[in-house]
């Protein structure tokens, strides 16, 4: 009897050890991979100490974000051999982000992404003059837009995937805009290699809001190469032609039969240099807003880089996307992979409401009133095609 009892005890102990051993193997491994790390990044001229938040998912994909401008300084994605490489353009020196970030590399853009004609709008009968920082127009919220601001960042406890919450309160009158705007942005790195960006804002006075993200992608992982070999598809039958200063003329033009037709995937470089196209001339390439087909959260664009096999899909609930082919990149700064950030070595797909909406009543409204909540979401999802 005693022997049998000992055997049972031994079996029970082994079982408990076995079970707990299994837990110990799986649990901590997952926790070790999926994480958010905080490190020192640099100090601004104003003396703000800037931190870098690194989000890692269980596959080993990493996204680095700083609390200056909510800037994504690095984002890795796998190629067809499972090799993770940085695919977003960025500076090599922190001070280049702090002292103006002339290309808006990786930044959160606000209060108003894209251009507002003559840096002016009328709201509730009152004319507002906003910061004029792009010829006669206002671009990306003004010279000191959200891309230059110190954002408070905190990791979100209990979130399903590594998530950080960024908050910034823009004072009434900042860059000329009415209303105190409380802004929250969440960056989440999911286990299927997607970066989800959720934007929220509330105001205490009627105002205009149009937030976006200004990351430049180069899926080759080599920032000296141009992006003209990337194949792009945009789910849009129409786009917005622009004036000399890149303000939409108001016309909603079908893309069919023009270099702006990306309804079927084609290399970005295929038609970019068509010389007799007036719109390509004005944009110095692509720098236009496409009117996205459909409503609600949907897949709106896909980019494929044949050599690496990398694919990026963009999903959003916004009505438009600014496809910008990096035409103002001018080789003044070093890239993270050596060489300089030259002409067309990165592209942006900035999901947003249409440019100059405050002055164009036929466009979907960008007005936000007290008591309303601005809410929008965009997903950049990475995969491979072999
Ligand atoms: C946006 C604009 C471009 C350019 C870049 C920043 O994408 O549409 O014209 O100003 O920002 O260089």
Short mmCIF file of C-alpha atoms and ligand atoms in Angstrom, two decimals:
data_model
loop_
_atom_site.label_atom_id
_atom_site.label_comp_id
_atom_site.label_asym_id
_atom_site.label_seq_id
_atom_site.Cartn_x
_atom_site.Cartn_y
_atom_site.Cartn_z
CA UNK A 1 0.00 0.00 0.00
CA UNK A 2 2.72 2.39 1.06
CA UNK A 3 4.65 1.78 -2.17
CA UNK A 4 1.55 2.51 -4.26
CA UNK A 5 1.03 5.73 -2.33
CA UNK A 6 4.61 6.85 -2.96
CA UNK A 7 4.20 6.08 -6.65
CA UNK A 8 1.06 8.17 -6.80
CA UNK A 9 2.79 11.03 -5.04
CA UNK A 10 5.75 10.82 -7.41
CA UNK A 11 3.42 10.76 -10.43
CA UNK A 12 1.48 13.76 -9.04
CA UNK A 13 4.67 15.73 -8.35
CA UNK A 14 6.04 14.96 -11.82
CA UNK A 15 2.77 16.05 -13.37
CA UNK A 16 2.79 19.34 -11.44
CA UNK A 17 6.42 19.93 -12.38
CA UNK A 18 5.65 19.06 -16.01
CA UNK A 19 2.71 21.44 -16.17
CA UNK A 20 4.51 24.31 -14.49
CA UNK A 21 7.58 23.69 -16.61
CA UNK A 22 5.42 24.07 -19.71
CA UNK A 23 4.04 27.37 -18.40
CA UNK A 24 7.50 28.61 -17.57
CA UNK A 25 8.68 27.91 -21.10
CA UNK A 26 5.80 29.56 -22.92
CA UNK A 27 4.79 32.50 -20.77
CA UNK A 28 8.06 34.32 -20.11
CA UNK A 29 9.18 33.83 -23.72
CA UNK A 30 6.08 35.61 -25.02
CA UNK A 31 6.47 38.37 -22.44
CA UNK A 32 10.13 38.80 -23.33
CA UNK A 33 9.36 39.27 -27.01
CA UNK A 34 6.23 41.42 -26.79
CA UNK A 35 7.35 44.51 -25.00
CA UNK A 36 7.85 48.25 -24.77
CA UNK A 37 11.29 49.56 -23.88
CA UNK A 38 12.10 53.16 -22.99
CA UNK A 39 15.51 54.74 -23.56
CA UNK A 40 17.10 58.20 -23.73
CA UNK A 41 17.07 59.72 -27.22
CA UNK A 42 18.37 63.29 -26.95
CA UNK A 43 17.79 66.77 -25.55
CA UNK A 44 16.10 69.59 -27.50
CA UNK A 45 17.37 73.18 -27.61
CA UNK A 46 14.54 74.04 -25.18
CA UNK A 47 15.97 71.47 -22.75
CA UNK A 48 13.27 68.82 -23.13
CA UNK A 49 14.70 65.40 -22.56
CA UNK A 50 13.43 63.18 -25.35
CA UNK A 51 12.77 59.48 -24.84
CA UNK A 52 12.49 56.69 -27.35
CA UNK A 53 9.82 53.99 -26.99
CA UNK A 54 10.55 50.70 -28.73
CA UNK A 55 7.58 48.43 -29.35
CA UNK A 56 8.45 44.81 -30.19
CA UNK A 57 5.99 42.12 -31.21
CA UNK A 58 6.36 38.36 -30.78
CA UNK A 59 7.78 38.01 -34.33
CA UNK A 60 10.58 40.45 -33.50
CA UNK A 61 9.19 43.36 -35.54
CA UNK A 62 10.13 46.72 -33.95
CA UNK A 63 8.69 50.22 -34.10
CA UNK A 64 10.58 53.12 -32.48
CA UNK A 65 8.73 56.30 -31.52
CA UNK A 66 10.00 59.46 -29.80
CA UNK A 67 8.00 61.85 -27.65
CA UNK A 68 9.04 64.74 -29.93
CA UNK A 69 6.49 65.08 -32.74
CA UNK A 70 5.27 61.52 -32.07
CA UNK A 71 7.89 60.66 -34.69
CA UNK A 72 8.44 57.09 -35.85
CA UNK A 73 12.22 56.94 -36.15
CA UNK A 74 12.40 53.31 -37.21
CA UNK A 75 10.07 50.48 -38.24
CA UNK A 76 11.26 47.03 -39.28
CA UNK A 77 9.51 44.62 -41.63
CA UNK A 78 10.45 41.13 -42.85
CA UNK A 79 11.55 40.34 -46.40
CA UNK A 80 10.84 37.08 -48.25
CA UNK A 81 13.65 35.34 -46.32
CA UNK A 82 12.29 36.51 -42.95
CA UNK A 83 14.98 39.17 -42.63
CA UNK A 84 13.74 42.24 -40.67
CA UNK A 85 15.03 45.62 -41.88
CA UNK A 86 14.18 49.25 -41.20
CA UNK A 87 11.80 50.49 -43.94
CA UNK A 88 11.12 54.12 -42.88
CA UNK A 89 13.30 57.10 -43.74
CA UNK A 90 14.78 59.07 -40.89
CA UNK A 91 17.65 61.27 -39.78
CA UNK A 92 20.85 59.95 -38.27
CA UNK A 93 21.13 62.85 -35.77
CA UNK A 94 18.37 63.62 -33.20
CA UNK A 95 18.86 67.39 -33.68
CA UNK A 96 17.68 67.14 -37.29
CA UNK A 97 14.25 66.09 -35.97
CA UNK A 98 14.35 68.78 -33.26
CA UNK A 99 15.45 71.67 -35.53
CA UNK A 100 12.60 71.80 -38.02
CA UNK A 101 12.42 68.31 -39.63
CA UNK A 102 12.06 69.88 -43.11
CA UNK A 103 10.69 66.70 -44.70
CA UNK A 104 8.32 65.90 -41.77
CA UNK A 105 10.03 62.49 -41.48
CA UNK A 106 7.89 60.03 -39.50
CA UNK A 107 5.90 62.75 -37.72
CA UNK A 108 2.38 63.12 -36.45
CA UNK A 109 0.82 65.97 -38.41
CA UNK A 110 -1.70 68.44 -36.97
CA UNK A 111 -3.83 70.30 -36.53
CA UNK A 112 -4.39 70.13 -40.23
CA UNK A 113 -2.55 67.72 -42.51
CA UNK A 114 -1.84 69.08 -45.99
CA UNK A 115 -2.48 72.59 -47.33
CA UNK A 116 -4.98 75.33 -46.54
CA UNK A 117 -5.17 77.95 -49.31
CA UNK A 118 -3.85 81.42 -48.48
CA UNK A 119 -3.43 80.31 -44.85
CA UNK A 120 -6.99 81.46 -44.12
CA UNK A 121 -10.46 80.13 -43.44
CA UNK A 122 -13.81 81.37 -42.25
CA UNK A 123 -15.52 79.57 -39.39
CA UNK A 124 -18.84 80.64 -37.86
CA UNK A 125 -18.56 83.97 -39.70
CA UNK A 126 -15.10 84.79 -38.41
CA UNK A 127 -11.94 84.86 -40.57
CA UNK A 128 -8.90 83.10 -39.11
CA UNK A 129 -5.33 83.67 -40.32
CA UNK A 130 -3.22 80.61 -39.70
CA UNK A 131 0.54 80.20 -40.02
CA UNK A 132 1.72 80.74 -43.61
CA UNK A 133 4.66 78.35 -44.05
CA UNK A 134 4.38 77.14 -47.65
CA UNK A 135 4.39 80.04 -50.11
CA UNK A 136 0.96 81.66 -49.79
CA UNK A 137 -0.49 78.60 -48.01
CA UNK A 138 -0.39 76.85 -44.66
CA UNK A 139 1.08 73.34 -44.69
CA UNK A 140 0.79 70.58 -42.08
CA UNK A 141 -0.53 72.75 -39.24
CA UNK A 142 2.02 75.55 -39.62
CA UNK A 143 5.73 75.93 -38.90
CA UNK A 144 5.25 74.82 -35.32
CA UNK A 145 2.68 72.13 -36.05
CA UNK A 146 2.25 68.95 -34.01
CA UNK A 147 5.43 67.52 -35.57
CA UNK A 148 7.45 69.97 -33.43
CA UNK A 149 5.61 69.38 -30.16
CA UNK A 150 6.52 67.47 -27.03
CA UNK A 151 4.02 64.61 -26.67
CA UNK A 152 3.35 62.85 -23.41
CA UNK A 153 3.76 59.10 -23.94
CA UNK A 154 2.66 56.25 -21.71
CA UNK A 155 2.56 52.50 -22.39
CA UNK A 156 -1.04 51.20 -22.22
CA UNK A 157 -1.26 48.59 -19.46
CA UNK A 158 -3.35 45.50 -20.20
CA UNK A 159 -3.55 46.18 -23.96
CA UNK A 160 -3.79 43.09 -26.17
CA UNK A 161 -0.64 44.09 -28.10
CA UNK A 162 2.21 46.53 -27.32
CA UNK A 163 0.50 49.94 -27.36
CA UNK A 164 1.58 53.46 -26.46
CA UNK A 165 -0.72 56.40 -25.85
CA UNK A 166 0.48 59.85 -26.94
CA UNK A 167 -1.26 63.00 -25.75
CA UNK A 168 -0.84 66.65 -26.64
CA UNK A 169 -3.04 69.64 -25.81
CA UNK A 170 -2.91 72.44 -28.36
CA UNK A 171 -3.79 75.82 -26.86
CA UNK A 172 -6.61 77.98 -28.22
CA UNK A 173 -5.05 80.13 -30.98
CA UNK A 174 -1.98 77.94 -31.54
CA UNK A 175 -0.69 78.56 -35.10
CA UNK A 176 -3.88 80.64 -35.54
CA UNK A 177 -6.42 77.84 -35.02
CA UNK A 178 -9.41 78.40 -32.73
CA UNK A 179 -10.20 76.16 -29.76
CA UNK A 180 -8.16 74.25 -27.22
CA UNK A 181 -7.66 70.87 -28.88
CA UNK A 182 -6.98 67.79 -26.74
CA UNK A 183 -5.36 65.16 -28.92
CA UNK A 184 -4.70 61.48 -28.24
CA UNK A 185 -2.95 59.06 -30.58
CA UNK A 186 -2.43 55.34 -29.98
CA UNK A 187 0.31 53.35 -31.74
CA UNK A 188 -0.25 49.57 -31.53
CA UNK A 189 2.03 46.89 -32.97
CA UNK A 190 -0.07 43.77 -33.57
CA UNK A 191 1.14 40.19 -33.79
CA UNK A 192 0.36 40.09 -37.53
CA UNK A 193 2.96 42.81 -38.20
CA UNK A 194 0.57 45.74 -38.46
CA UNK A 195 1.08 49.19 -37.02
CA UNK A 196 -2.32 50.56 -36.05
CA UNK A 197 -2.66 54.30 -35.49
CA UNK A 198 -5.81 55.60 -33.77
CA UNK A 199 -6.41 59.33 -33.50
CA UNK A 200 -8.85 61.13 -31.18
CA UNK A 201 -9.48 64.81 -30.48
CA UNK A 202 -11.95 67.06 -28.69
CA UNK A 203 -12.23 70.85 -28.65
CA UNK A 204 -13.77 73.59 -26.55
CA UNK A 205 -14.60 75.82 -29.58
CA UNK A 206 -15.48 75.01 -33.18
CA UNK A 207 -12.30 74.31 -35.16
CA UNK A 208 -10.89 72.33 -38.07
CA UNK A 209 -8.93 69.07 -37.59
CA UNK A 210 -7.23 66.71 -40.01
CA UNK A 211 -4.57 64.52 -38.39
CA UNK A 212 -2.21 62.21 -40.24
CA UNK A 213 1.13 60.40 -40.10
CA UNK A 214 4.03 61.41 -42.34
CA UNK A 215 6.25 58.30 -42.48
CA UNK A 216 8.21 57.81 -45.69
CA UNK A 217 8.59 54.19 -46.71
CA UNK A 218 11.26 52.48 -48.77
CA UNK A 219 10.55 48.76 -48.66
CA UNK A 220 13.98 47.89 -50.09
CA UNK A 221 15.51 48.69 -46.69
CA UNK A 222 18.20 50.67 -48.53
CA UNK A 223 17.52 54.40 -48.31
CA UNK A 224 19.80 55.36 -51.18
CA UNK A 225 17.60 53.51 -53.69
CA UNK A 226 14.65 55.23 -55.36
CA UNK A 227 11.13 53.95 -54.78
CA UNK A 228 10.18 54.00 -58.47
CA UNK A 229 10.46 50.17 -58.66
CA UNK A 230 7.82 49.71 -55.92
CA UNK A 231 4.48 48.54 -57.33
CA UNK A 232 1.52 50.52 -56.03
CA UNK A 233 -2.19 49.97 -56.14
CA UNK A 234 -4.69 52.56 -54.82
CA UNK A 235 -8.42 51.84 -54.58
CA UNK A 236 -9.47 55.18 -56.03
CA UNK A 237 -11.28 56.00 -59.26
CA UNK A 238 -10.77 59.75 -58.86
CA UNK A 239 -8.14 62.19 -57.64
CA UNK A 240 -7.94 65.91 -56.90
CA UNK A 241 -6.06 67.99 -59.48
CA UNK A 242 -4.15 70.91 -57.97
CA UNK A 243 -3.12 74.48 -58.74
CA UNK A 244 0.48 75.75 -59.07
CA UNK A 245 0.73 75.93 -55.25
CA UNK A 246 -0.74 72.42 -54.82
CA UNK A 247 -4.23 73.50 -53.69
CA UNK A 248 -7.07 71.32 -55.07
CA UNK A 249 -8.90 73.13 -57.84
CA UNK A 250 -12.19 71.58 -56.65
CA UNK A 251 -12.46 69.24 -59.61
CA UNK A 252 -12.78 65.51 -58.83
CA UNK A 253 -11.12 63.94 -61.85
CA UNK A 254 -11.38 60.29 -62.97
CA UNK A 255 -7.93 58.62 -62.99
CA UNK A 256 -8.79 56.40 -65.95
CA UNK A 257 -6.38 56.76 -68.86
CA UNK A 258 -4.01 59.07 -66.93
CA UNK A 259 -0.70 58.56 -65.06
CA UNK A 260 -2.84 58.84 -61.88
CA UNK A 261 -4.51 55.50 -62.53
CA UNK A 262 -3.29 53.09 -59.82
CA UNK A 263 -6.49 51.02 -59.78
CA UNK A 264 -4.36 48.15 -61.14
CA UNK A 265 -0.95 47.73 -59.49
CA UNK A 266 1.93 49.31 -61.46
CA UNK A 267 5.48 50.47 -60.68
CA UNK A 268 5.47 54.01 -59.22
CA UNK A 269 8.04 54.93 -61.90
CA UNK A 270 5.97 53.67 -64.82
CA UNK A 271 4.27 56.98 -65.66
CA UNK A 272 5.92 59.37 -63.17
CA UNK A 273 8.01 61.09 -65.85
CA UNK A 274 5.27 61.49 -68.47
CA UNK A 275 6.25 64.93 -69.69
CA UNK A 276 2.98 66.17 -71.15
CA UNK A 277 0.97 65.74 -67.96
CA UNK A 278 0.28 69.12 -66.39
CA UNK A 279 -0.56 67.63 -62.97
CA UNK A 280 2.70 65.66 -62.75
CA UNK A 281 4.50 68.88 -63.66
CA UNK A 282 2.77 70.80 -60.87
CA UNK A 283 3.49 68.08 -58.29
CA UNK A 284 7.05 67.45 -59.59
CA UNK A 285 5.78 63.88 -59.61
CA UNK A 286 2.95 62.50 -57.48
CA UNK A 287 1.88 64.82 -54.66
CA UNK A 288 -1.90 64.59 -54.84
CA UNK A 289 -4.92 63.43 -52.94
CA UNK A 290 -6.75 60.36 -54.23
CA UNK A 291 -10.49 60.11 -53.47
CA UNK A 292 -10.76 56.65 -51.99
CA UNK A 293 -13.49 54.26 -53.10
CA UNK A 294 -15.91 53.06 -50.41
CA UNK A 295 -16.54 54.12 -46.84
CA UNK A 296 -15.58 52.97 -43.36
CA UNK A 297 -12.53 50.91 -42.46
CA UNK A 298 -11.27 49.30 -45.67
CA UNK A 299 -8.12 48.34 -47.53
CA UNK A 300 -7.17 51.36 -49.65
CA UNK A 301 -3.68 50.73 -50.98
CA UNK A 302 -1.04 48.05 -51.45
CA UNK A 303 2.66 48.46 -52.15
CA UNK A 304 4.88 45.60 -53.28
CA UNK A 305 8.65 45.67 -53.60
CA UNK A 306 9.55 42.79 -55.96
CA UNK A 307 13.23 42.43 -55.00
CA UNK A 308 12.68 42.03 -51.24
CA UNK A 309 9.18 40.54 -51.49
CA UNK A 310 7.94 43.09 -48.92
CA UNK A 311 4.31 44.13 -49.08
CA UNK A 312 2.66 47.01 -47.24
CA UNK A 313 -1.12 47.28 -47.14
CA UNK A 314 -2.85 50.44 -45.93
CA UNK A 315 -6.28 50.39 -44.34
CA UNK A 316 -8.20 53.45 -43.18
CA UNK A 317 -11.62 54.94 -42.52
CA UNK A 318 -10.56 58.29 -44.08
CA UNK A 319 -12.00 59.51 -47.42
CA UNK A 320 -8.60 60.42 -48.95
CA UNK A 321 -4.92 59.58 -49.20
CA UNK A 322 -2.07 61.88 -50.21
CA UNK A 323 0.34 59.83 -52.26
CA UNK A 324 3.60 61.75 -52.24
CA UNK A 325 6.55 60.32 -54.17
CA UNK A 326 9.28 62.15 -52.22
CA UNK A 327 9.79 64.86 -54.85
CA UNK A 328 11.18 67.39 -52.36
CA UNK A 329 13.85 65.06 -50.95
CA UNK A 330 17.01 66.88 -51.97
CA UNK A 331 20.00 65.01 -50.61
CA UNK A 332 20.82 67.44 -47.77
CA UNK A 333 20.80 64.81 -45.01
CA UNK A 334 22.47 61.45 -44.41
CA UNK A 335 20.31 58.32 -44.54
CA UNK A 336 20.35 55.63 -41.89
CA UNK A 337 21.94 53.21 -44.39
CA UNK A 338 24.65 55.57 -45.67
CA UNK A 339 24.52 58.08 -48.54
CA UNK A 340 21.98 60.91 -48.71
CA UNK A 341 18.18 61.18 -48.73
CA UNK A 342 17.92 61.94 -52.45
CA UNK A 343 14.99 62.70 -54.77
CA UNK A 344 12.30 59.98 -54.61
CA UNK A 345 14.05 57.67 -52.16
CA UNK A 346 10.88 57.42 -50.06
CA UNK A 347 7.11 57.68 -50.54
CA UNK A 348 4.25 58.62 -48.21
CA UNK A 349 0.67 57.41 -48.11
CA UNK A 350 -0.89 60.02 -45.81
CA UNK A 351 -4.48 59.04 -45.01
CA UNK A 352 -6.59 62.14 -44.43
CA UNK A 353 -9.55 64.34 -45.32
CA UNK A 354 -9.04 66.36 -48.49
CA UNK A 355 -6.58 69.29 -48.57
CA UNK A 356 -8.08 72.76 -48.14
CA UNK A 357 -11.40 71.28 -46.91
CA UNK A 358 -12.09 74.33 -44.70
CA UNK A 359 -12.36 76.45 -47.88
CA UNK A 360 -14.05 73.90 -50.13
CA UNK A 361 -17.67 73.26 -49.11
CA UNK A 362 -18.05 70.39 -51.63
CA UNK A 363 -15.45 68.33 -49.70
CA UNK A 364 -16.34 66.20 -46.63
CA UNK A 365 -16.29 68.48 -43.59
CA UNK A 366 -13.30 68.70 -41.25
CA UNK A 367 -15.07 70.84 -38.67
CA UNK A 368 -15.03 69.67 -35.06
CA UNK A 369 -17.46 71.20 -32.58
CA UNK A 370 -17.43 71.14 -28.78
CA UNK A 371 -19.11 67.95 -27.55
CA UNK A 372 -18.06 66.00 -30.66
CA UNK A 373 -15.20 63.51 -30.78
CA UNK A 374 -12.82 63.32 -33.73
CA UNK A 375 -11.91 59.67 -34.24
CA UNK A 376 -10.06 57.99 -37.09
CA UNK A 377 -7.83 54.97 -37.63
CA UNK A 378 -5.17 53.89 -40.12
CA UNK A 379 -3.29 50.59 -40.34
CA UNK A 380 0.00 49.90 -42.10
CA UNK A 381 0.27 46.11 -42.40
CA UNK A 382 3.43 44.33 -43.52
CA UNK A 383 3.69 40.91 -45.15
CA UNK A 384 5.63 39.18 -47.93
CA UNK A 385 4.88 37.88 -51.40
CA UNK A 386 7.25 35.20 -52.70
C1 LIG B 1 3.41 66.60 -47.97
C2 LIG B 1 3.15 67.52 -49.09
C3 LIG B 1 4.34 67.67 -49.96
C4 LIG B 1 5.55 68.07 -49.14
C5 LIG B 1 5.74 67.07 -48.05
C6 LIG B 1 6.86 67.46 -47.12
O1 LIG B 1 3.33 65.31 -48.31
O2 LIG B 1 2.04 67.15 -49.85
O3 LIG B 1 4.10 68.64 -50.93
O4 LIG B 1 5.36 69.33 -48.62
O5 LIG B 1 4.59 66.95 -47.28
O6 LIG B 1 8.04 67.71 -47.80
#
